[in-house]
Coordinates of C-alpha atoms in Angstrom, one line a residue:
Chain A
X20 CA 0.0 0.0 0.0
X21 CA 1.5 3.4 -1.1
X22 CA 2.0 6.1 1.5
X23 CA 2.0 10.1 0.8
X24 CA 5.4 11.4 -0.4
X25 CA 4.8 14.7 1.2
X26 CA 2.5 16.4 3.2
X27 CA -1.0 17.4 2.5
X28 CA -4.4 16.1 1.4
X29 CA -4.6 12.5 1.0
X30 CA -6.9 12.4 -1.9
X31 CA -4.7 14.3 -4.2
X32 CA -2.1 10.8 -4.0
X33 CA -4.0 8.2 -2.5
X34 CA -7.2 6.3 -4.3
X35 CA -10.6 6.0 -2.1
X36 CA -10.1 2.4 -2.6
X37 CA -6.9 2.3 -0.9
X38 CA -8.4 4.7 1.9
X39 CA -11.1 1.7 2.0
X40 CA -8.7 -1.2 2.0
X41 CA -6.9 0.7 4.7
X42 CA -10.2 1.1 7.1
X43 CA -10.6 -2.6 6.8
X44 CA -7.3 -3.8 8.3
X45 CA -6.3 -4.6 11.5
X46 CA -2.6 -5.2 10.6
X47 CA 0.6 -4.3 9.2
X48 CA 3.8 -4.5 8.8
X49 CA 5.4 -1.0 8.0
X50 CA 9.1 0.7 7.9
X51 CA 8.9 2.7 11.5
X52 CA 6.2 1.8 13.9
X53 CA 5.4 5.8 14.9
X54 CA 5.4 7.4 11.6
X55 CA 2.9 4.5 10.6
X56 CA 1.1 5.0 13.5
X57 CA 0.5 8.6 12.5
X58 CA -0.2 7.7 8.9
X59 CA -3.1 4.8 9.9
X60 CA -4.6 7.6 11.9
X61 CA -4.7 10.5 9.3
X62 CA -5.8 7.5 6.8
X63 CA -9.0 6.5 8.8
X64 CA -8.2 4.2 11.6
X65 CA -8.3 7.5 14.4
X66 CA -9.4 5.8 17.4
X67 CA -8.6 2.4 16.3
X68 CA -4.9 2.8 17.0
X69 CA -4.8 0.8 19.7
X70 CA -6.5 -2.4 18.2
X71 CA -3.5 -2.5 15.7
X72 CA -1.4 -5.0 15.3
X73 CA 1.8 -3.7 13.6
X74 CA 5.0 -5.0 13.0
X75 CA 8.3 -3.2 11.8
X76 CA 10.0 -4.6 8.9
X77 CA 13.1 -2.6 8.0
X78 CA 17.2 -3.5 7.8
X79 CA 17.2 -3.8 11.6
X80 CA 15.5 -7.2 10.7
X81 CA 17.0 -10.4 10.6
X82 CA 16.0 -13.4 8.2
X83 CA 14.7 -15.1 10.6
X84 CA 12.5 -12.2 12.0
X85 CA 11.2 -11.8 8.6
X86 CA 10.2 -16.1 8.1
X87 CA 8.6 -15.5 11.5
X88 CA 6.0 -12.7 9.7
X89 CA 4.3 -15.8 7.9
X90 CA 2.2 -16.5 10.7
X91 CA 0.5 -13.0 10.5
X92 CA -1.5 -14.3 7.7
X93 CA -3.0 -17.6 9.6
X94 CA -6.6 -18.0 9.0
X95 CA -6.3 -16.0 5.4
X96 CA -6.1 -13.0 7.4
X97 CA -5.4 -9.5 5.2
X98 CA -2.0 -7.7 6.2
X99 CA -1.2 -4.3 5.0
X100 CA 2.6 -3.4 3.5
X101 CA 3.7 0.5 3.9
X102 CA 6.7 1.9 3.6
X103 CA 8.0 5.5 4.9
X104 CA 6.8 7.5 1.9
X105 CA 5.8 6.2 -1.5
X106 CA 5.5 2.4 -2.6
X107 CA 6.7 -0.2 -0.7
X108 CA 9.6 -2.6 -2.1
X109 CA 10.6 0.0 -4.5
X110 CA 13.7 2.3 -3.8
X111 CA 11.8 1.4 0.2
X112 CA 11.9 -2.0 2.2
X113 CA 9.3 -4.8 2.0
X114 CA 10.4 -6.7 -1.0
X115 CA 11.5 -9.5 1.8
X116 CA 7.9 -9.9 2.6
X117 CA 6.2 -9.6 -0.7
X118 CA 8.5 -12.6 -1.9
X119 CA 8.0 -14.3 1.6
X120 CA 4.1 -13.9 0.2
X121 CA 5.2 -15.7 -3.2
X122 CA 6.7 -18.4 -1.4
X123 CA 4.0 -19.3 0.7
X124 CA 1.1 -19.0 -2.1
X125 CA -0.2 -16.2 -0.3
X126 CA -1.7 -13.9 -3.1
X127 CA -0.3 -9.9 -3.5
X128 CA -2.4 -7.3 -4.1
X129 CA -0.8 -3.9 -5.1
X130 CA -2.6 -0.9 -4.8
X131 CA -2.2 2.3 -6.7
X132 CA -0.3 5.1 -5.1
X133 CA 2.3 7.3 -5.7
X134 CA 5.6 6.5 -7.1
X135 CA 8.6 9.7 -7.1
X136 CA 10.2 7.9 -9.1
X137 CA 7.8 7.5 -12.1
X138 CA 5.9 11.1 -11.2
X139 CA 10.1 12.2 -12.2
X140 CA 10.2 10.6 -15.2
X141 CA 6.7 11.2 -16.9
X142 CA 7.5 14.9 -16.2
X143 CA 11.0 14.8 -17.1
X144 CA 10.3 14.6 -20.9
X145 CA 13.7 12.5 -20.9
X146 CA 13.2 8.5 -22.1
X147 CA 10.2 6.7 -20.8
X148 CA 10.9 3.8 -23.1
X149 CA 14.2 2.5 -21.6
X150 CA 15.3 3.4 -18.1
X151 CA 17.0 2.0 -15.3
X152 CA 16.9 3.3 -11.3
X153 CA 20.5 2.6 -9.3
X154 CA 19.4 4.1 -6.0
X155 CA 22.2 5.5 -3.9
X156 CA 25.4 6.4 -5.7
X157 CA 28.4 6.4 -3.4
X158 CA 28.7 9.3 -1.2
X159 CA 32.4 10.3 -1.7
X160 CA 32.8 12.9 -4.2
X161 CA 36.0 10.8 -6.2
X162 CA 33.8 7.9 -6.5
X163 CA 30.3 9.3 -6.6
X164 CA 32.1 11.0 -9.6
X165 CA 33.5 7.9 -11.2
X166 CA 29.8 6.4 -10.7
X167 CA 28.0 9.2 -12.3
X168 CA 30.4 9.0 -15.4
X169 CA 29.3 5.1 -15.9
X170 CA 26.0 6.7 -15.2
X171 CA 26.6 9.0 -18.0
X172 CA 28.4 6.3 -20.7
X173 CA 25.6 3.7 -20.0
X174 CA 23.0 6.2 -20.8
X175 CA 24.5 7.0 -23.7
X176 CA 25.3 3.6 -25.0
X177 CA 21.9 2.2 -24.3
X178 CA 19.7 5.0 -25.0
X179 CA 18.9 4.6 -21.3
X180 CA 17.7 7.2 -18.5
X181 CA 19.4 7.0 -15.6
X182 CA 17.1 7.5 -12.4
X183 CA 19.2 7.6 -8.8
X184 CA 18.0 9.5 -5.6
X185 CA 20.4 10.5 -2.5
X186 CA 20.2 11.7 0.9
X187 CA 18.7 14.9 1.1
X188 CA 21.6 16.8 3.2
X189 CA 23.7 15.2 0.3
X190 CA 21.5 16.6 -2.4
X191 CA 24.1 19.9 -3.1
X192 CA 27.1 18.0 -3.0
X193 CA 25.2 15.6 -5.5
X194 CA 24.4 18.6 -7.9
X195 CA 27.8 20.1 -7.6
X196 CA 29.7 16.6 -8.8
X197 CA 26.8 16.5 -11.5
X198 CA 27.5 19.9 -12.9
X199 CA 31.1 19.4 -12.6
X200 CA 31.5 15.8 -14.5
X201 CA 29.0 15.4 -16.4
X202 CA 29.4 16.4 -20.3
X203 CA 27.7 20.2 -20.8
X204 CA 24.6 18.6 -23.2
X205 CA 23.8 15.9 -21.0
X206 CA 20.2 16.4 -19.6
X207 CA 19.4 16.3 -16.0
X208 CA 16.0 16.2 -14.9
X209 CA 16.0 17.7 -11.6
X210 CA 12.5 16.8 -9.2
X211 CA 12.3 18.2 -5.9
X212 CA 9.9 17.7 -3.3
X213 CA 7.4 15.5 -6.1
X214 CA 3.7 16.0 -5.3
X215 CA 4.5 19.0 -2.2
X216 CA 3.0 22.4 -2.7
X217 CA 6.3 23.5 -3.5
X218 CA 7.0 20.7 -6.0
X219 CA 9.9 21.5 -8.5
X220 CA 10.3 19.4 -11.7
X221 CA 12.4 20.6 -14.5
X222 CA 14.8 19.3 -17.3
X223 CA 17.7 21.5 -18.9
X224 CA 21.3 20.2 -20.1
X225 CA 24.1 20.2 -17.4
X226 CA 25.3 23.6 -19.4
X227 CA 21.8 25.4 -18.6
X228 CA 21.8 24.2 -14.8
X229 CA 25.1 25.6 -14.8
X230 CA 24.6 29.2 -15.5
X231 CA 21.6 28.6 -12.8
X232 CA 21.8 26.5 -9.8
X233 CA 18.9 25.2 -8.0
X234 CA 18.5 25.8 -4.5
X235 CA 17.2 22.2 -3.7
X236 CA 18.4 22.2 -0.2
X237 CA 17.0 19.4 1.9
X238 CA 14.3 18.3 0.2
X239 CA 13.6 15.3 -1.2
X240 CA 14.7 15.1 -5.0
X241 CA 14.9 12.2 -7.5
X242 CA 17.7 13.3 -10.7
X243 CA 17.6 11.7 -14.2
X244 CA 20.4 11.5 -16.0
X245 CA 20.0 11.2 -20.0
X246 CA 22.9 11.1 -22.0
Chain B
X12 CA -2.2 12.5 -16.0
X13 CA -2.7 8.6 -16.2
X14 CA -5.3 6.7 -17.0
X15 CA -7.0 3.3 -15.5
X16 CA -4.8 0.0 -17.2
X17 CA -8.3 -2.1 -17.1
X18 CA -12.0 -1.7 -17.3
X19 CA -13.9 -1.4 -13.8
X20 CA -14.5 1.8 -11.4
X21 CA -11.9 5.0 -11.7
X22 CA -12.1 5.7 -8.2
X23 CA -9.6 2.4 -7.7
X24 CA -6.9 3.6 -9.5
X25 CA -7.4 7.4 -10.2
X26 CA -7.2 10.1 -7.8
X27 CA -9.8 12.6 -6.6
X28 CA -7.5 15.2 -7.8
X29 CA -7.0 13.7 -10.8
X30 CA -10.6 13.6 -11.4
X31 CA -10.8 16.9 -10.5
X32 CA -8.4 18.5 -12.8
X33 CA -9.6 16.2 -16.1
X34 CA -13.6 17.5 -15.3
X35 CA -11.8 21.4 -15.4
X36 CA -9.9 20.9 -18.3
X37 CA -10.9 22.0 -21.9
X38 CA -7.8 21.3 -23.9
X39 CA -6.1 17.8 -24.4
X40 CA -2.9 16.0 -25.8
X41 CA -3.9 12.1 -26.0
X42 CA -2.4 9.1 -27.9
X43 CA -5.8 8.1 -29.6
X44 CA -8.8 9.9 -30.0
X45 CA -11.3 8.0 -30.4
X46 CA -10.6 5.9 -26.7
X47 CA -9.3 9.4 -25.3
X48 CA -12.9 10.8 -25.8
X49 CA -14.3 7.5 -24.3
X50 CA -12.4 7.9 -21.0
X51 CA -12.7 11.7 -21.0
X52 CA -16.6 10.9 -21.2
X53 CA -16.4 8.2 -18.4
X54 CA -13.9 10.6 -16.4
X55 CA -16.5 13.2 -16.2
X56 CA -16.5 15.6 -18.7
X57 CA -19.7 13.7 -20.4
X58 CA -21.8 16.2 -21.9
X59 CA -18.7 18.1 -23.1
X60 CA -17.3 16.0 -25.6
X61 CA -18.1 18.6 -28.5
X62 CA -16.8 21.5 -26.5
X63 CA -13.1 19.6 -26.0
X64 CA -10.4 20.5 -27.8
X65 CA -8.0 17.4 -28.4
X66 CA -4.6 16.8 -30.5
X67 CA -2.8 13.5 -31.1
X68 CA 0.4 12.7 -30.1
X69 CA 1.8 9.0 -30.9
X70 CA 4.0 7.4 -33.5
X71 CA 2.9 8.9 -36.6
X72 CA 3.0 12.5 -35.1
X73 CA 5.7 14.4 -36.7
X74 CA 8.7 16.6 -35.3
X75 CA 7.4 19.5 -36.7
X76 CA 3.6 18.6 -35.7
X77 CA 5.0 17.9 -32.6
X78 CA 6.6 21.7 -32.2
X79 CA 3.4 23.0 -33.4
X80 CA 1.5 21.8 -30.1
X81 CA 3.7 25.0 -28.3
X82 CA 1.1 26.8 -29.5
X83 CA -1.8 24.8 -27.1
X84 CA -0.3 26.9 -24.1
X85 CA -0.5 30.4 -25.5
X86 CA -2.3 32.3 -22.3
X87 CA -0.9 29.9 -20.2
X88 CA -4.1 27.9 -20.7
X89 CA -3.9 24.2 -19.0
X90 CA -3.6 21.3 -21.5
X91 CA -3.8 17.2 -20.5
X92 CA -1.7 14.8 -21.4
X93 CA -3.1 11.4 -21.8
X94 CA -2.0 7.8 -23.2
X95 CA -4.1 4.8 -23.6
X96 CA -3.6 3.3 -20.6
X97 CA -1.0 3.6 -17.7
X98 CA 1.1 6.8 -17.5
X99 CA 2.0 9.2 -20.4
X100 CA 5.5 9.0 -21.4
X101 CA 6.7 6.2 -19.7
X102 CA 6.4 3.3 -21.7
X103 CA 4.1 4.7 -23.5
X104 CA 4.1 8.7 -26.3
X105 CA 4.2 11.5 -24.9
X106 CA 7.9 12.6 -23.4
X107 CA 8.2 15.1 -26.7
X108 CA 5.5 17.2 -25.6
X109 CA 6.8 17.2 -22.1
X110 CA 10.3 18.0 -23.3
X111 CA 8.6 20.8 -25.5
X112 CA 7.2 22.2 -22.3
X113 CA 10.4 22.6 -20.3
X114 CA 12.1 23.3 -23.8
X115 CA 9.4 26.6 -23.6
X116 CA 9.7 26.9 -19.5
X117 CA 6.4 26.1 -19.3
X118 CA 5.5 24.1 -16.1
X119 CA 5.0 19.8 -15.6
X120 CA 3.0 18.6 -13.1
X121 CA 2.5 14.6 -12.9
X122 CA -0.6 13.0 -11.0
X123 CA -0.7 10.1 -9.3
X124 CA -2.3 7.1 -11.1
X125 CA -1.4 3.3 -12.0
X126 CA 1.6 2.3 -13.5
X127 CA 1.8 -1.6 -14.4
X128 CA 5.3 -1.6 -14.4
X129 CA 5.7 -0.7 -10.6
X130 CA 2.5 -2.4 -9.9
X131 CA 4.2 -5.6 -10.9
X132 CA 7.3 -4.4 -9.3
X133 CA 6.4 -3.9 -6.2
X134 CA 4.0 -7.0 -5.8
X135 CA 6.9 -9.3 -7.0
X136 CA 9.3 -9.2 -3.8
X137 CA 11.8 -8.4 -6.4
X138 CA 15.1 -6.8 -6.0
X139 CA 12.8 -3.3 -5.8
X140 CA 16.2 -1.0 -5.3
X141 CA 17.9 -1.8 -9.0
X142 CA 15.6 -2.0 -11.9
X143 CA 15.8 -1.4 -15.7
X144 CA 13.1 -1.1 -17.9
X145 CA 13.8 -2.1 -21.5
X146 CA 10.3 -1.8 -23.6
X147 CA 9.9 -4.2 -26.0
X148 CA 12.3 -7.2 -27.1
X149 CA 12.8 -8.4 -30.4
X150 CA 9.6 -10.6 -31.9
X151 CA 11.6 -13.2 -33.3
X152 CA 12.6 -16.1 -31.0
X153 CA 16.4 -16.4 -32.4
X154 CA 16.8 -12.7 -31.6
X155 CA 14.6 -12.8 -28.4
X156 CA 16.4 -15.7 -26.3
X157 CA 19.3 -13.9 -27.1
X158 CA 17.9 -10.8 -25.6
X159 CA 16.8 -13.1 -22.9
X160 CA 19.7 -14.1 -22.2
X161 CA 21.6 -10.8 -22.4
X162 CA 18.8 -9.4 -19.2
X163 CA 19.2 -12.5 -17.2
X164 CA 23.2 -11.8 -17.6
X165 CA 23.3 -8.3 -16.6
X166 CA 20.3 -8.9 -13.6
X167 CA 22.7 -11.6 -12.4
X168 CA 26.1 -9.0 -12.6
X169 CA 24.1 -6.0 -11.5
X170 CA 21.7 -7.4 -9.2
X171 CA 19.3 -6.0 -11.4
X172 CA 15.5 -6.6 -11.7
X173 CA 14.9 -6.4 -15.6
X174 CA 11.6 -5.8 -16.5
X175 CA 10.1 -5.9 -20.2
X176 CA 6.7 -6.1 -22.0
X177 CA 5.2 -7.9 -25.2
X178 CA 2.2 -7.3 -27.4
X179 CA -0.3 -9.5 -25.9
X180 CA -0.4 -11.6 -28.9
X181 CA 3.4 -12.5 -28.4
X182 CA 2.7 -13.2 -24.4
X183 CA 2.6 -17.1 -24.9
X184 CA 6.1 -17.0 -27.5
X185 CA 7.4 -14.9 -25.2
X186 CA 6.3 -17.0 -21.8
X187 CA 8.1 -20.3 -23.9
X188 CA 11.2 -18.6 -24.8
X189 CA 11.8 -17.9 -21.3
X190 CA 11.3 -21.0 -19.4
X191 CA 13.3 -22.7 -22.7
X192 CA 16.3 -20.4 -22.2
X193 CA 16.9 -18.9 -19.1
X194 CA 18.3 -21.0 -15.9
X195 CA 16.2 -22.7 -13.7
X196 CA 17.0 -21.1 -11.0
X197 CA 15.9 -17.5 -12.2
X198 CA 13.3 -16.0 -10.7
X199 CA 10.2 -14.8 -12.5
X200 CA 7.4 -12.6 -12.1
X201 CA 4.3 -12.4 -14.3
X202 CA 1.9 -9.7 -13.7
X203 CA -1.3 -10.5 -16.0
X204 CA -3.8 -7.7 -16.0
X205 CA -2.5 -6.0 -13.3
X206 CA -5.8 -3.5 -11.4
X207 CA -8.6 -6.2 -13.2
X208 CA -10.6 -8.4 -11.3
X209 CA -8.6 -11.2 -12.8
X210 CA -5.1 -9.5 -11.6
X211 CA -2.9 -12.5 -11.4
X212 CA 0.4 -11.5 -10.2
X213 CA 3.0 -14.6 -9.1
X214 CA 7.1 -14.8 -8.7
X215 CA 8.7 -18.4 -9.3
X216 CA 11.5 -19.5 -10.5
X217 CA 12.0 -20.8 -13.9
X218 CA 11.9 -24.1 -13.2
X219 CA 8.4 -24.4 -11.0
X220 CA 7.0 -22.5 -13.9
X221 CA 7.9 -25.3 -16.2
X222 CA 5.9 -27.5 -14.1
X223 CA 2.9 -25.2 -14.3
X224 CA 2.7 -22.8 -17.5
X225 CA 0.3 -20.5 -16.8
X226 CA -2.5 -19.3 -18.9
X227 CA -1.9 -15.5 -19.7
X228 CA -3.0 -15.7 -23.0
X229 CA -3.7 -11.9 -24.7
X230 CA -4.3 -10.3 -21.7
X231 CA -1.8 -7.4 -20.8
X232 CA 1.2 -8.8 -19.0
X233 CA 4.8 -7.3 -17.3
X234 CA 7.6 -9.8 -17.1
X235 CA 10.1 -9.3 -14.5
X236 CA 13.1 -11.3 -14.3
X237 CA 15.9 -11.8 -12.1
X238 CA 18.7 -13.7 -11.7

C-alpha cells in the first residue's frame, strides 16, 4: 500500500479504494512503527490505534525475523505493506515480505499510489521507453564521480535514463559533482519535493543548470540523468 | 495525468485530484482519440465532448507537428496529457510534448495514477532498489532468447531486476522462450492484467513454472526477471 510522499491532502495521492482497504485492516507491517502510527490515523483508523497490530520490517531485521511474519497471515487474514513515503519494495523496504508472500502462495495485491520515481520521469520529458533506477550512488565525491560518469556512458550507450535518488543533506554535494562531471549537453532532470506544494520538476542540459543552480536544499529530489 | 490499465471503477486507480483536474480541463494532448474521448466521457466531462479540444500525439505525429502543439499553451491555458492506458510518457508517447514544455519553461506537473510496471514491481518481492526497464524485445525467437539471455546476464552481474513487456499476442512466445532459455533457478514474475478483477500476479523461478505454465494468454502482462 502506497503512503504520501509529502504532506497534505490524501486524496490528491492516494485512491478512495486504498483509503477503504486501509479502514478494513487490522494489521501491518510498516518501515517505523510511529510514523505508521501517525499515517493509519490521518488514513481513517483514528481511534482504532490501539486495536492495531503492527509490526516493523526494516534493515534492523534479521531473516529469521522476517520467516517469522508468515504467521501473520493464519486463518487467510489480510496484512497491510507500507513503507516510509511512496510504494513499498521499491527504492523502500518490504520486497522481503512480498517474496515471503510468493513463497507461501499467499496472493499480493498492489494498490495504486504514488511513485517519485515514475511522477520524475513522466514529467521529465527524458526517455520513458528505456530506463534503469540505481538508487544510492556512493557518497564520496571521487567515487560518486567515477559512478555518475558510468552513469553517464551507460545512458549514452543504451539509450537509457538513468534514475538515482540520494540523501537529502547530500542533495548539493550531489548537484555540484553532476554539474562538474558530467558532459555540458547531457540532460538532468531535476524533481524536488514530487507532489509538495512547492513541487519542483524541471529538465535542462548540465550547461543550462550551470549558469543557474537550484536551491534544492533538503528536500527530497529524484535526478535523471540522460545522456 | 494517467489513465485506468483495465475496465472497472476510476475511483480504484485514479485520484480525486485527478478527477478533478480532467472535469476542469478544456484542452487535451492524447495518444488516440477515439478511446481518449471514451475515457474523458467516463472521467467526467460527459456532456462536453463537443466542446473539447483534443490533438494526437503518438508514433505517426511528426517533429514539426509535434513543435506546433507549443502553441496549445498560448495564455498559459492548461492542457492534458493522456495515453491509452498507464502513464504518459513512460512506456508509452508523450515525453516530446513534455520536453517541449520545459524546452518553452512552461510548467510539468505529474498526478498520481497506476503504473503496471511498478505495480508488478512492487508486488513481485523483487530486488525493488535496482531495476531497468527495456520496452519491447525483439519478436523473433532467435533474436529474443538472445535478448533473454543478455537481461538474465546483466540482472545476475548487476543485481538488477529487468523488466520488459510484449504485445499480448506474443505473451505465450514470449512465456516459452523464457522457461526454454533462461536458468532454472531464475526468478520470474508475471503480472497478468494488473488492477482487473482477474489480476494474477506470481514470482517463481523458472523451473516451477515449467511445471505449471500459466494461462496469460492476450491479456496485458509485465515480465520481471531476475537472476
Amino acid at each position: 500500500m502506497p503512503t504520501p510522499l509529502a504532506e497534505g491532502d490524501f486524496s490528491a495521492v492516494l485512491t478512495t479504494a486504498e483509503l477503504e482497504v486501509i479502514a478494513s485492516l487490522r494489521c501491518f507491517v510498516v518501515e517505523e512503527l510511529r510514523t505508521a502510527r501517525r499515517f493509519l490515523s490521518a488514513a481513517g483508523l483514528r481511534g482504532h490505534i490501539d486495536e492495531l497490530e503492527l509490526h516493523e520490517l526494516n534493515e534492523h531485521t534479521s531473516p529469521a525475523e522476517v520467516e517469522a511474519l508468515a504467521g501473520l497471515f493464519d486463518g487467510g487474514r489480510n496484512v497491510g505493506l507500507l513503507s516510509e513515503a511512496g510504494l513499498p519494495a521499491v527504492a523502500d523496504p518490504g520486497a522481503l515480505l512480498v517474496d515471503l508472500c510468493h513463497r507461501h502462495g499467499i496472493r499480493v495485491v498492489p494498490m495504486v499510489g504514488p511513485s517519485s520515481l515514475m511522477l520524475a520521469l513522466m514529467a521529465s520529458g527524458l526517455n520513458g521507453q528505456s530506463f534503469a533506477f540505481k538508487g544510492y550512488l556512493p557518497a564520496k565525491t571521487p567515487e560518486r564521480r567515477r559512478a555518475l560518469q558510468e552513469l553517464e556512458r551507460l545512458s549514452s550507450r543504451l539509450g537509457q535514463s538513468q534514475i538515482f535518488i540520494e540523501t537529502p543533506y547530500r542533495n548539493d554535494a550531489m548537484l555540484t559533482d553532476i554539474l562538474e562531471c558530467c558532459n555540458p549537453s547531457t540532460k538532468l532532470c531535476i524533481a524536488t519535493n514530487v507532489t509538495a506544494a512547492d513541487e519542483d520538476i524541471r529538465t535542462k542540459t548540465v550547461e543550462q543548470w550551470k549558469k543557474q543552480k537550484p536551491a534544492i536544499g533538503k528536500r527530497p529530489t529524484v535526478f535523471i540523468l540522460c545522456a
